[in-house]
Coordinates of C-alpha atoms in Angstrom, one line a residue:
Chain J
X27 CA -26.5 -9.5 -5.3
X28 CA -26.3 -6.8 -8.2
X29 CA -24.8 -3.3 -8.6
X30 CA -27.4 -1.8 -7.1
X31 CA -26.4 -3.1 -3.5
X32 CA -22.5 -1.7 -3.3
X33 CA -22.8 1.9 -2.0
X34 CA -20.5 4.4 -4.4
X35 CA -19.1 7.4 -2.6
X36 CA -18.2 10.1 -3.8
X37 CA -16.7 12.8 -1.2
X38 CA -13.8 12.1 1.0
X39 CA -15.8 13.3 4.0
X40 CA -18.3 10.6 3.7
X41 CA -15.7 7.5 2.9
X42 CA -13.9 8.9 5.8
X43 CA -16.9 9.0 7.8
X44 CA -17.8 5.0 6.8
X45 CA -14.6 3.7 7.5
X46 CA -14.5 5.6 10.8
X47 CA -17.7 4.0 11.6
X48 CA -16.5 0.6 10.8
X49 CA -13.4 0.9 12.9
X50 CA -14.9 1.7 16.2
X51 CA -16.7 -1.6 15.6
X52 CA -13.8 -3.4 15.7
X53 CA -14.1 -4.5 12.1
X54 CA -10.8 -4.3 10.0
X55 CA -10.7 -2.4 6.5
X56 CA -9.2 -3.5 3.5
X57 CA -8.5 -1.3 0.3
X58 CA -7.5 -2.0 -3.6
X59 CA -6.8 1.4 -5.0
X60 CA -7.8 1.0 -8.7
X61 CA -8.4 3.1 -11.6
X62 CA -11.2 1.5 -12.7
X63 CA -11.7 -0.6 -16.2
X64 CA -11.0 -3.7 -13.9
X65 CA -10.0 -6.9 -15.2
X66 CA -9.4 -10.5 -13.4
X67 CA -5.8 -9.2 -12.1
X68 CA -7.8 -6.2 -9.8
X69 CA -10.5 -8.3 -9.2
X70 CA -8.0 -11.2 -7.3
X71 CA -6.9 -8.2 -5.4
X72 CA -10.4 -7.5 -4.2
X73 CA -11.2 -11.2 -3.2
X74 CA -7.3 -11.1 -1.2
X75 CA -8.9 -8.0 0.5
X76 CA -12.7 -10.0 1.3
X77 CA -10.3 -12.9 2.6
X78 CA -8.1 -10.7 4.5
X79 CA -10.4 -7.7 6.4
X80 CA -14.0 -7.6 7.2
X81 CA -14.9 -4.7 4.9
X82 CA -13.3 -4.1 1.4
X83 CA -13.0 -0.5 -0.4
X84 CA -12.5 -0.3 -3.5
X85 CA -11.4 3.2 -4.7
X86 CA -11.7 3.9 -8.6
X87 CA -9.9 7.2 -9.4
X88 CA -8.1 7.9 -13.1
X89 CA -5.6 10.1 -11.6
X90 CA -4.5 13.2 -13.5
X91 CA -1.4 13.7 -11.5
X92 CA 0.3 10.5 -12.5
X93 CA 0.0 10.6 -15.9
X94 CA 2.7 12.9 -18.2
X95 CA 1.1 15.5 -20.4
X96 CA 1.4 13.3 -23.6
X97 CA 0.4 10.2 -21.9
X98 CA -3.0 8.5 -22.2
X99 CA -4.9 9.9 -19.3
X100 CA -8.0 11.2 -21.2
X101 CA -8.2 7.8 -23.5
X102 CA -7.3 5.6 -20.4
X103 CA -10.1 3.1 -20.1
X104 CA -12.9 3.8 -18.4
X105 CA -16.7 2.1 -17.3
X106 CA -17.9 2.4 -14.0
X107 CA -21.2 0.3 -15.0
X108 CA -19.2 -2.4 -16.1
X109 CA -16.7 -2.3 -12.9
X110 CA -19.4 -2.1 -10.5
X111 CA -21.1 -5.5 -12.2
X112 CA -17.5 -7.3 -11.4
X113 CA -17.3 -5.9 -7.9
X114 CA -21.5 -6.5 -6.9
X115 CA -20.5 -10.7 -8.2
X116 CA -17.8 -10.3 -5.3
X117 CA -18.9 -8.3 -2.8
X118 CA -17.6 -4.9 -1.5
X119 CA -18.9 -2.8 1.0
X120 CA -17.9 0.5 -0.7
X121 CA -16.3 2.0 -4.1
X122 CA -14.6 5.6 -3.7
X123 CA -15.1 7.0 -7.1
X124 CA -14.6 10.6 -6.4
X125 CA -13.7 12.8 -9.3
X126 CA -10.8 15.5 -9.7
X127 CA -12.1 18.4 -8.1
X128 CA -13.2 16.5 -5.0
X129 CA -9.9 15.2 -4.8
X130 CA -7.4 18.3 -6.1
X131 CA -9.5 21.1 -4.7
X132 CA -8.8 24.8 -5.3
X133 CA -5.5 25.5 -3.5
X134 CA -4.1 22.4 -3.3
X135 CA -0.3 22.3 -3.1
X136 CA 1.7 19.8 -1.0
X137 CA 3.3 17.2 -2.9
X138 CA 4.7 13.7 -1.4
X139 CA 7.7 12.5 -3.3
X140 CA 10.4 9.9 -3.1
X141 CA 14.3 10.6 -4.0
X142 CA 15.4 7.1 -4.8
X143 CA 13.2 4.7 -6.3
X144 CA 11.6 7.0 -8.6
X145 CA 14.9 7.2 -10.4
X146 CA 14.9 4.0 -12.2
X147 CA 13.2 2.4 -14.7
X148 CA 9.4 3.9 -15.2
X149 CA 10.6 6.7 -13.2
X150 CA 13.0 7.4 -16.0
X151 CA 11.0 8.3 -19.0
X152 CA 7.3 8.7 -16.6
X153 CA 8.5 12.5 -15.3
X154 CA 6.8 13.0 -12.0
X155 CA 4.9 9.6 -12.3
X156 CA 5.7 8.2 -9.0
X157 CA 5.6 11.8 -7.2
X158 CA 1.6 11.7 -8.8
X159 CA 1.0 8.0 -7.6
X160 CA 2.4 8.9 -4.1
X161 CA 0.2 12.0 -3.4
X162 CA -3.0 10.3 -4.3
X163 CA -2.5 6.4 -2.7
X164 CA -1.8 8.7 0.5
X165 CA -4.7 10.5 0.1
X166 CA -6.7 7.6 -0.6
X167 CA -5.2 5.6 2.7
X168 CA -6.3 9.2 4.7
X169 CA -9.7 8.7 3.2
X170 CA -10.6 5.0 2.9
X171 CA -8.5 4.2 6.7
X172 CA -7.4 0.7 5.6
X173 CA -5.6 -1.6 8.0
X174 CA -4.7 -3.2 4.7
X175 CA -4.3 -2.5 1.6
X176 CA -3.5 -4.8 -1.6
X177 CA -1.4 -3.8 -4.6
X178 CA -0.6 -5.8 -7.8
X179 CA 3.1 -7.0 -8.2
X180 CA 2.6 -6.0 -11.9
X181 CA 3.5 -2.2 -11.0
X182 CA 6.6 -3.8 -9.0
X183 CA 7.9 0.2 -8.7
X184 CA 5.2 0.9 -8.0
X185 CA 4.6 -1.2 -4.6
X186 CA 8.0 -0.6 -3.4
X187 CA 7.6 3.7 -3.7
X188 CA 4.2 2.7 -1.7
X189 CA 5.8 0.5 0.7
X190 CA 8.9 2.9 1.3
X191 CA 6.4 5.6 1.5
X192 CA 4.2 3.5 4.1
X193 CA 7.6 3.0 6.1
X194 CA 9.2 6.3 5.6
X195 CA 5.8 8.3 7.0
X196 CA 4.8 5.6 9.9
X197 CA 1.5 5.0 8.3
X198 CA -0.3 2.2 10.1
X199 CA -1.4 -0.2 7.4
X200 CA 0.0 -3.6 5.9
X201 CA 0.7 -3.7 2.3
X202 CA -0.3 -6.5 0.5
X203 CA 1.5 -7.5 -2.6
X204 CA -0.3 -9.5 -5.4
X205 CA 1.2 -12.1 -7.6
X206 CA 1.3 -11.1 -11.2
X207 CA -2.1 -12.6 -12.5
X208 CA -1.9 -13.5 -16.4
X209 CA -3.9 -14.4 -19.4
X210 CA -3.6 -18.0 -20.4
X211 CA -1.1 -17.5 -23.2
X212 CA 1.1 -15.4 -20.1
X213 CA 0.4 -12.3 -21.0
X214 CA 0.0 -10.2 -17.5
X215 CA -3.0 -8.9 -17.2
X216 CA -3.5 -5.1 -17.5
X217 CA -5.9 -2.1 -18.5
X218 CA -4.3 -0.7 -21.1
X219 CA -3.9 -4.4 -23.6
X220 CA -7.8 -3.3 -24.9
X221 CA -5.1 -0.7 -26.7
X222 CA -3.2 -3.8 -28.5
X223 CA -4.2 -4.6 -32.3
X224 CA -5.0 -8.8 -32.9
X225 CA -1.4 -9.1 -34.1
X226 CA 0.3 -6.7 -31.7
X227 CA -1.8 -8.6 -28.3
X228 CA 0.1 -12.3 -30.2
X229 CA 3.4 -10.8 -30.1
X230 CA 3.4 -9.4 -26.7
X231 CA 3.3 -12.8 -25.4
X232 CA 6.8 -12.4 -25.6
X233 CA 7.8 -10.5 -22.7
X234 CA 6.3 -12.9 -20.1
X235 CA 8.5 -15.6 -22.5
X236 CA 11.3 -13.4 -21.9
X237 CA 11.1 -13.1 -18.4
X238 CA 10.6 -17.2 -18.2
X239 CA 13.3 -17.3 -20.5
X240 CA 15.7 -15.4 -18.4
X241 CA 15.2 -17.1 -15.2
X242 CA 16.1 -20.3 -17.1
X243 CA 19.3 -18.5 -18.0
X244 CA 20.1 -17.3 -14.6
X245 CA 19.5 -21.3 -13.5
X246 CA 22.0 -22.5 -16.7
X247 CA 24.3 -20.3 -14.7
X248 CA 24.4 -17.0 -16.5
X249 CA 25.4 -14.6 -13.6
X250 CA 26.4 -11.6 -16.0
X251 CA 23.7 -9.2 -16.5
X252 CA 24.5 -7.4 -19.1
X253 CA 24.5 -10.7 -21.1
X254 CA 20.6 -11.4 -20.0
X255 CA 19.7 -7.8 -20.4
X256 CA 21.4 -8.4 -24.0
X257 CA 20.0 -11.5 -24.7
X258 CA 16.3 -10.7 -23.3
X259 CA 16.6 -7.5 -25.5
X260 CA 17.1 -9.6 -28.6
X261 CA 14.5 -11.4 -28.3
X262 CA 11.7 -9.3 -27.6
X263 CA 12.9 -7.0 -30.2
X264 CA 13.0 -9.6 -32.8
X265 CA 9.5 -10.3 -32.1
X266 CA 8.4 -6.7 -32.8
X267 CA 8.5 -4.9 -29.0
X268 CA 11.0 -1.7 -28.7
X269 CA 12.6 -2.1 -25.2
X270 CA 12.1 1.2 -23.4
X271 CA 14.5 -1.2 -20.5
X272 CA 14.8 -4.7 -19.6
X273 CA 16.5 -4.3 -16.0
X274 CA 18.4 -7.3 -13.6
X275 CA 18.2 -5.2 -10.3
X276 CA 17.8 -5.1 -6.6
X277 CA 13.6 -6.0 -5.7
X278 CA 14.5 -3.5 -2.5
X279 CA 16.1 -0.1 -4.1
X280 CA 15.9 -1.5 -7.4
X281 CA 19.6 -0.5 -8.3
X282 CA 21.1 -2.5 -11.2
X283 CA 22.6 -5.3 -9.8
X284 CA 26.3 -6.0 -11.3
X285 CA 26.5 -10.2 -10.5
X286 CA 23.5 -12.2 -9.4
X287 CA 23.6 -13.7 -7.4
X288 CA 26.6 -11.7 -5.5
X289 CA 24.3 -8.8 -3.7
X290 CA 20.7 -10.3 -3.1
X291 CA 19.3 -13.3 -2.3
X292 CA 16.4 -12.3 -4.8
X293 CA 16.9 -10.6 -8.1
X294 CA 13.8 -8.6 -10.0
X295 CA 13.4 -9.0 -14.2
X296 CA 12.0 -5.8 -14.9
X297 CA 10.9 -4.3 -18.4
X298 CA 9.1 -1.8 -20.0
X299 CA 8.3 -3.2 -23.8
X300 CA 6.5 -0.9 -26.5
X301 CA 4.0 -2.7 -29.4
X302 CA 3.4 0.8 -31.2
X303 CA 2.0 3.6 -29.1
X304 CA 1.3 1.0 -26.4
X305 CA 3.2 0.6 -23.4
X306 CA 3.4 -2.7 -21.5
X307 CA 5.5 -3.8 -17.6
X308 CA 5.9 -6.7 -16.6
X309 CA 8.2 -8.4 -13.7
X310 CA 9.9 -11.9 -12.5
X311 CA 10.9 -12.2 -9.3
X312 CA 13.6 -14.8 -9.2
X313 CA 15.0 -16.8 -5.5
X314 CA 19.4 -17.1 -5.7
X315 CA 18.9 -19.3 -3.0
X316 CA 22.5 -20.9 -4.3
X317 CA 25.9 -20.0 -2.7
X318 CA 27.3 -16.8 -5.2
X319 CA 29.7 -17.6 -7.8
X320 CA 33.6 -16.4 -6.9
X321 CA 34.1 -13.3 -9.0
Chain A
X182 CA 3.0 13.7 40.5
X183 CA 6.2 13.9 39.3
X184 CA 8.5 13.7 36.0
X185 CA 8.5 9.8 36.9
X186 CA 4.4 10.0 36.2
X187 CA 5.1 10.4 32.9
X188 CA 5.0 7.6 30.1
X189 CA 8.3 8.6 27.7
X190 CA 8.6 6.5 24.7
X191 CA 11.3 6.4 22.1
X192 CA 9.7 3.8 19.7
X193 CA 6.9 4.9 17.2
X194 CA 5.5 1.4 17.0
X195 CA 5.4 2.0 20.7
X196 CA 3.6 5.1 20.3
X197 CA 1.3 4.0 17.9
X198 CA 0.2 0.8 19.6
X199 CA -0.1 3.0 23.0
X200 CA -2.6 5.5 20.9
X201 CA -4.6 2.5 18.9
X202 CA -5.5 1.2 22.1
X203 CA -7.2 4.9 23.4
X204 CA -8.7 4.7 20.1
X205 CA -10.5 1.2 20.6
X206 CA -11.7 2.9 24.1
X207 CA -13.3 5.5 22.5
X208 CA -10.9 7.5 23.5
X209 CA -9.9 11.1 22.3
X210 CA -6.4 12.0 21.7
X211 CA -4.9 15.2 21.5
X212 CA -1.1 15.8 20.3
X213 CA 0.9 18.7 20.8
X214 CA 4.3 18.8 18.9
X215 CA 7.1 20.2 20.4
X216 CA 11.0 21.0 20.2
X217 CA 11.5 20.9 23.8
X218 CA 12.4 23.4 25.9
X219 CA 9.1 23.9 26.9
X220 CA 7.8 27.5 28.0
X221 CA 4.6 28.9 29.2
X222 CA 3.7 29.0 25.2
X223 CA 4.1 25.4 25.1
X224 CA 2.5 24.7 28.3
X225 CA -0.4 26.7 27.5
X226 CA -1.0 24.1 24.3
X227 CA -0.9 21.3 26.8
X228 CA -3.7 22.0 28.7
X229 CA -5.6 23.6 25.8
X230 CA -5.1 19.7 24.5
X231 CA -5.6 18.7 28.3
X232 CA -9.0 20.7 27.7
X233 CA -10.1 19.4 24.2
X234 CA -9.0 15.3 24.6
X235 CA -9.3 12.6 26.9
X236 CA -5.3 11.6 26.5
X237 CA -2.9 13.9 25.7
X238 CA 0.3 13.1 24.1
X239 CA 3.1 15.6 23.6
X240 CA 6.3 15.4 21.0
X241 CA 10.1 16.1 22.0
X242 CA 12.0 16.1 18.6
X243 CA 14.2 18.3 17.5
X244 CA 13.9 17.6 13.6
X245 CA 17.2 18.2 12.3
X246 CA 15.1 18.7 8.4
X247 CA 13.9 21.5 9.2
X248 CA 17.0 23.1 10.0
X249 CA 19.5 24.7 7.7
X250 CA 23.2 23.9 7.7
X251 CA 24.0 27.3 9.2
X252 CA 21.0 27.3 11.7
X253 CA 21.1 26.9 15.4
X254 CA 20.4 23.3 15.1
X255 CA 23.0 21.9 17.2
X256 CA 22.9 24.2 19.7
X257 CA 19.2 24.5 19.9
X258 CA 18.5 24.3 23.5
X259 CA 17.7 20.3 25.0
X260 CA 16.6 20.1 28.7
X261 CA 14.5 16.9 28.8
X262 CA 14.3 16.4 32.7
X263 CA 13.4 20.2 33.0
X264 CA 10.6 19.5 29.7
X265 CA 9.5 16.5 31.7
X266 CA 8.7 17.9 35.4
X267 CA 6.9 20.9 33.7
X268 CA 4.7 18.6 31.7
X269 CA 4.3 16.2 34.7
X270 CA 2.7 19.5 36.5
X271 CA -0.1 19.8 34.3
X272 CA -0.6 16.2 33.5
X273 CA 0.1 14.4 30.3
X274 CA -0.3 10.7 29.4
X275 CA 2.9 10.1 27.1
X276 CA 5.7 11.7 25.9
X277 CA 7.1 10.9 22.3
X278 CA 10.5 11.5 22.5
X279 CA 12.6 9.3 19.3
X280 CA 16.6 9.8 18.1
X281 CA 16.9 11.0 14.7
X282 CA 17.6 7.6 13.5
X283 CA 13.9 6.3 14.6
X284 CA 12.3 9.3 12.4
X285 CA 15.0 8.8 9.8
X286 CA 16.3 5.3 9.2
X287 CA 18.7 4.6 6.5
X288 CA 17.0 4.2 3.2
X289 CA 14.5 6.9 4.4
X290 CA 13.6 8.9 1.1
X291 CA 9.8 10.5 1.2
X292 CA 9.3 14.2 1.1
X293 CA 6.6 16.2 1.7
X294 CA 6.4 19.6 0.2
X295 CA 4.0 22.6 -0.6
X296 CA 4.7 24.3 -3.5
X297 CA 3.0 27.8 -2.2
X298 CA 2.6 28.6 1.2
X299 CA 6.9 28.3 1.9
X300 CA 7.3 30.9 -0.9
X301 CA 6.4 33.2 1.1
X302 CA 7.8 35.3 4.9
X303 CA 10.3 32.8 6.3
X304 CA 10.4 30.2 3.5
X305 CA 12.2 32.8 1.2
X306 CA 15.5 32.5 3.9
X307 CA 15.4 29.0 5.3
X308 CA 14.6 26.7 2.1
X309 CA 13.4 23.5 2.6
X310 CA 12.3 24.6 6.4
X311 CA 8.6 24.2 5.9
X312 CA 9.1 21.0 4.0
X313 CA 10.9 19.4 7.0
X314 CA 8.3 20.6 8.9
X315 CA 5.2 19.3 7.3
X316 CA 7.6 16.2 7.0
X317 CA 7.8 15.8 10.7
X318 CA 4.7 16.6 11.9
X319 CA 2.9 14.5 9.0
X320 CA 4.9 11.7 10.6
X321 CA 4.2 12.2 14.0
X322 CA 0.6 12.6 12.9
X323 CA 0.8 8.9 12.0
X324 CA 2.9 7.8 15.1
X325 CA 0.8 9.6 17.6
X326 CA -2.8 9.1 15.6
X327 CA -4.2 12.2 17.4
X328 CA -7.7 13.4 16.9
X329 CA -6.8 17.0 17.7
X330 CA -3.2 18.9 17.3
X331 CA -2.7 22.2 18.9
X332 CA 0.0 24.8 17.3
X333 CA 0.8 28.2 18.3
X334 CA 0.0 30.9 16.1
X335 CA 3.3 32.6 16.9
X336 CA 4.6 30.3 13.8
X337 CA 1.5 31.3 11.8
X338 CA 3.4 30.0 8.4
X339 CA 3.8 27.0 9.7
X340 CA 0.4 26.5 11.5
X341 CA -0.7 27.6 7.8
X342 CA 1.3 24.9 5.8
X343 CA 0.2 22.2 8.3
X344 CA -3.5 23.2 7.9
X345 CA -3.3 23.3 4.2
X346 CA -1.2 19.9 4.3
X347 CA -4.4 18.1 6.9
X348 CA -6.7 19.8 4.2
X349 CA -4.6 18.3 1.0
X350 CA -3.9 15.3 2.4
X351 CA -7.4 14.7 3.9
X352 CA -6.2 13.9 7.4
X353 CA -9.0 13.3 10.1
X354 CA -7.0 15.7 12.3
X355 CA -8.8 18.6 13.9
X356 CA -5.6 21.7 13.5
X357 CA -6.4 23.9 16.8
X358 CA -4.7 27.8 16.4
X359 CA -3.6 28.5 20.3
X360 CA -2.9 32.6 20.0
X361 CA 0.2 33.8 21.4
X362 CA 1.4 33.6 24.6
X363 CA 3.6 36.7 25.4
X364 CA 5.7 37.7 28.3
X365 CA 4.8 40.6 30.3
X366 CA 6.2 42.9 28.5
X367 CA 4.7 42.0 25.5
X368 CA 8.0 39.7 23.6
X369 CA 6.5 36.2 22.4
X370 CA 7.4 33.1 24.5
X371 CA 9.9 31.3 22.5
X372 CA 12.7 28.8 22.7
X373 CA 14.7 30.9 21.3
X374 CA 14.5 34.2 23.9
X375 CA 17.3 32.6 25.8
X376 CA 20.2 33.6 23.3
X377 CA 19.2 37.2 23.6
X378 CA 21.8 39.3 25.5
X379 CA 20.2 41.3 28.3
X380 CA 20.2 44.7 26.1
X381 CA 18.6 42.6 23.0
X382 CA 16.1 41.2 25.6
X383 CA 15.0 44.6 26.1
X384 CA 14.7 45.8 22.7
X385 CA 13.0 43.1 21.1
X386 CA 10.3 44.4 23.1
X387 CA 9.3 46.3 19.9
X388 CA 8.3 43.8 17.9
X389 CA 5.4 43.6 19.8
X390 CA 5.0 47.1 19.8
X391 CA 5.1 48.0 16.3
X392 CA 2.6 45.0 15.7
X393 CA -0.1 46.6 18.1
X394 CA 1.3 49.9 16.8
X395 CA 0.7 48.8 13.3
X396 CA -3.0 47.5 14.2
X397 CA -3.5 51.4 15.3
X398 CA -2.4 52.9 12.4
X399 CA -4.6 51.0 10.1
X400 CA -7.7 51.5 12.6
X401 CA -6.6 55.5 12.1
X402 CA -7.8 55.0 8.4
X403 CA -4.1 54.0 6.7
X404 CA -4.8 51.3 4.5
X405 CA -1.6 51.2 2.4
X406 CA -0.1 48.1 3.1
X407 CA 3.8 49.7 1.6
X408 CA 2.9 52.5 4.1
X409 CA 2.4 50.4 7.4
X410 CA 5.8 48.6 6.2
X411 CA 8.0 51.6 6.3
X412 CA 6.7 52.9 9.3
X413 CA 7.1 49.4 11.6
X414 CA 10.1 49.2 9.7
X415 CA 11.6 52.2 11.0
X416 CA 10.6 51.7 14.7
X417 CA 12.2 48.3 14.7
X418 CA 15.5 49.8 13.0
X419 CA 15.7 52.5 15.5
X420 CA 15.5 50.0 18.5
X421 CA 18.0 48.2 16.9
X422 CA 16.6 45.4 15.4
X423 CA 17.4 44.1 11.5
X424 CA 14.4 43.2 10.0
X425 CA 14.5 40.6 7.5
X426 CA 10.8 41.0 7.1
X427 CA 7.7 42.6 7.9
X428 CA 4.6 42.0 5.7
X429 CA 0.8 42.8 5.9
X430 CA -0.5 40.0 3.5
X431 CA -3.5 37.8 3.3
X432 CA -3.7 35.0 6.4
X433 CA -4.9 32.5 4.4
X434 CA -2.4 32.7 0.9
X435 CA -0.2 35.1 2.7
X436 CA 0.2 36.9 0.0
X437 CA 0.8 40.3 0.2
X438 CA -2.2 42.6 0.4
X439 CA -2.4 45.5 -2.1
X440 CA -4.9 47.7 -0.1
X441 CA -5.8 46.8 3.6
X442 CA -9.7 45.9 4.0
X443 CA -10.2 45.7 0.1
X444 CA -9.3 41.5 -0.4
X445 CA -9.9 39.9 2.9
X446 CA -11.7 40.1 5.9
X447 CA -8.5 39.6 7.8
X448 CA -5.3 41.1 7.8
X449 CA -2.1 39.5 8.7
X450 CA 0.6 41.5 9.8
X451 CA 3.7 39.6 10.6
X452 CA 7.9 40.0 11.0
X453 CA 11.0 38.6 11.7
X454 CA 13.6 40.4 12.9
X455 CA 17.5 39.9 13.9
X456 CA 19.0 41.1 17.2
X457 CA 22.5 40.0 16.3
X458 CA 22.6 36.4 15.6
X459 CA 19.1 35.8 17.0
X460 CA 15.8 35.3 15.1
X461 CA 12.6 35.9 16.5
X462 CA 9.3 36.0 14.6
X463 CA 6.0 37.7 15.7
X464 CA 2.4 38.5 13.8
X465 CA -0.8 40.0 14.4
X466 CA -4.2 39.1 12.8
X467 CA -6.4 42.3 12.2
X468 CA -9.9 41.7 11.8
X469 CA -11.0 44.0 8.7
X470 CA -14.6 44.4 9.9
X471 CA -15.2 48.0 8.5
X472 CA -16.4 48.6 4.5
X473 CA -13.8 48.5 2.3
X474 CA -13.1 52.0 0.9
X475 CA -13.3 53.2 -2.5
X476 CA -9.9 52.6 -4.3

């Protein structure tokens, strides 16, 4: 099989149309909403999506309204070509790839936003990120009709505005969440590390450390954190990131948690870590399956 | 048949199961979503939906979002059984009739808002009304997966924001624009005709009047949109109605027109208007067919 043999749409009508089509044959649809410029941790996503449904979409769209007017949007990676080789060694039935006019007509106005969970973390410094993210994984559900869809645990705010969104609107499709998937040395995987220099890409091993680091903490019995958020920040500072956060909080409304231990029986590491213009997430989820701590 | 005909489910997993399964027939389904107390407007929707769809499924919520805190909310008139044994008469397959806390369960935090259409006519006095209402109906979209929805055209602002919101948000929904059912004397059904005292019943009767009025002015060669208002103005006032507005404005934008005949091919003219504490709303489409005139 090669490129040639996965059909590329480009207008909603006629992805709507497929999947339509596939659906009164009984056949279930599976999704992976992507911006392209794939790597190993999208293409995982793709293979949970052939194991889960009889018919995979993969929709590549760089989305203008998620990115901030001095973010990267129009040097975000980009190569269809290449993507398309990944996905034909696979196998998908179809890749969305519409472009901006196709998907932001003239006249468009209706927004879909969330009230909570966009104000932590990314949500904090990424102005209207989440709102952006929102409007077009809805639009690409409308279009593509999955019965599931399968997100990365990498954006961990990410899934959880998408699964609160899924919940909060009754939309009839099962969200998939992804385990983190990593480059050898830890690193998670991720589009934008092409941006890292040799010596920057080294150092940023760090946060995955970090994260590894701070679990081990938690497990020594540190239940404070403010001193793992301390300690964490130390670390990945002294190794040459700026911390935009490094968060102990709730995986559900991702509030800070003040004891772990005390308010969940799961805890979510969560930071955002700069190597010069270049801006890295990454996550640990971490079980407090033992009794909490008296206060 | 009777009332007891009637499927009434209060569940939207319910709901949604009930419609996947008409789907996997082949069948069509047609939604019409209500407030309840169901009138001959309402009715009329039904069996257009009746008409159009092979199951027809009709929506009792009264969606406290869309309701200011000094509206008519809680005394918005309820009469299920009543709503029930009308709808039994003409023959529908399920109700969907869910408590505030099914639509809205705690942690419930997505909105869904157009950023155009609601500044305009009715959005400029109840704020965040059409946002609650694409809200709604964008949910029971997803609960009730119809293939068709039929509105009235009484609330043409609202049948506008939902068409616009099924165009954004590329829903496979087919909008269907019922006109307006009027009583005999020419007053638009609604809900809301029962708070009128017997005296206001009587006057309200102009609103329709000055519409049609308004239509026959124009045909008589006015086409100064500031000239059509002052006049309808004026023979509301002197039947005793307030009018918070009454606008001739463009049905798709609805912005207002500057010229009658010079923009679009239709005209949209359209009011609200007070007697006492009641609000009723009325419009007329004008089709523009004649050449526009020089300026």
């Amino acid at each position: 099989m090669d490129a040639g043999d996965i059909t590329v749409i480009r207008q909603a009508a006629g992805m709507q149309a497929l999947s339509r089509g596939w659906h009164s044959e009984g056949l279930a649809v599976g999704l992976v909403p992507t911006m392209g410029a794939l790597h190993k941790g999208h293409l995982d996503l793709v293979v949970e999506a052939r194991r889960q449904c009889d018919r995979v979409v993969v929709s590549i769209f760089v989305n203008p309204t998620q990115f901030g007017p001095s973010e990267d949007f129009s040097r975000y990676p980009r190569d269809l070509e290449g993507d398309l080789a990944k996905l034909a060694d696979i196998g998908v039935d179809a890749v969305f790839f519409p472009n901006p006019g196709e998907m932001y007509p003239s006249g468009f106005q209706t927004r879909v936003e969330l009230t909570r969970l966009p104000a932590h973390l990314c949500g904090l410094t990424r102005l209207n990120h989440f709102a952006g993210v929102a409007q077009v994984v809805l639009k690409l559900f409308n279009i593509c009709k999955p019965d599931v869809a399968v997100f990365g645990q990498k954006d961990f705010q990410q899934v959880r505005v998408i699964e609160q969104m899924v919940a909060d609107l009754n939309l009839d499709i099962r969200i998939v969440r992804h385990p983190i998937v990593r480059e050898p040395d830890g690193l998670a995987m991720s589009s934008r590390n092409v941006y890292l220099t040799r010596e920057q890409r080294e150092a940023a091993t760090v946060i995955n450390r970090t994260l590894v680091d701070s679990e081990a903490w938690i497990r020594e019995g540190e239940h404070q954190p403010a001193a793992i958020v301390k300690r964490a920040g130390q670390q990945i500072r002294e190794a040459g990131g700026e911390v935009e956060y490094f968060n102990v909080c709730d995986p559900v409304t991702l509030d800070d948690l003040n004891r772990i231990g005390a308010e969940s029986t799961q805890v979510l590491l969560v930071t955002a870590v700069r190597f010069g213009a270049t801006r890295l997430i990454d996550n640990r989820l971490v079980d407090c399956v033992w009794a909490p701590q008296p206060m």
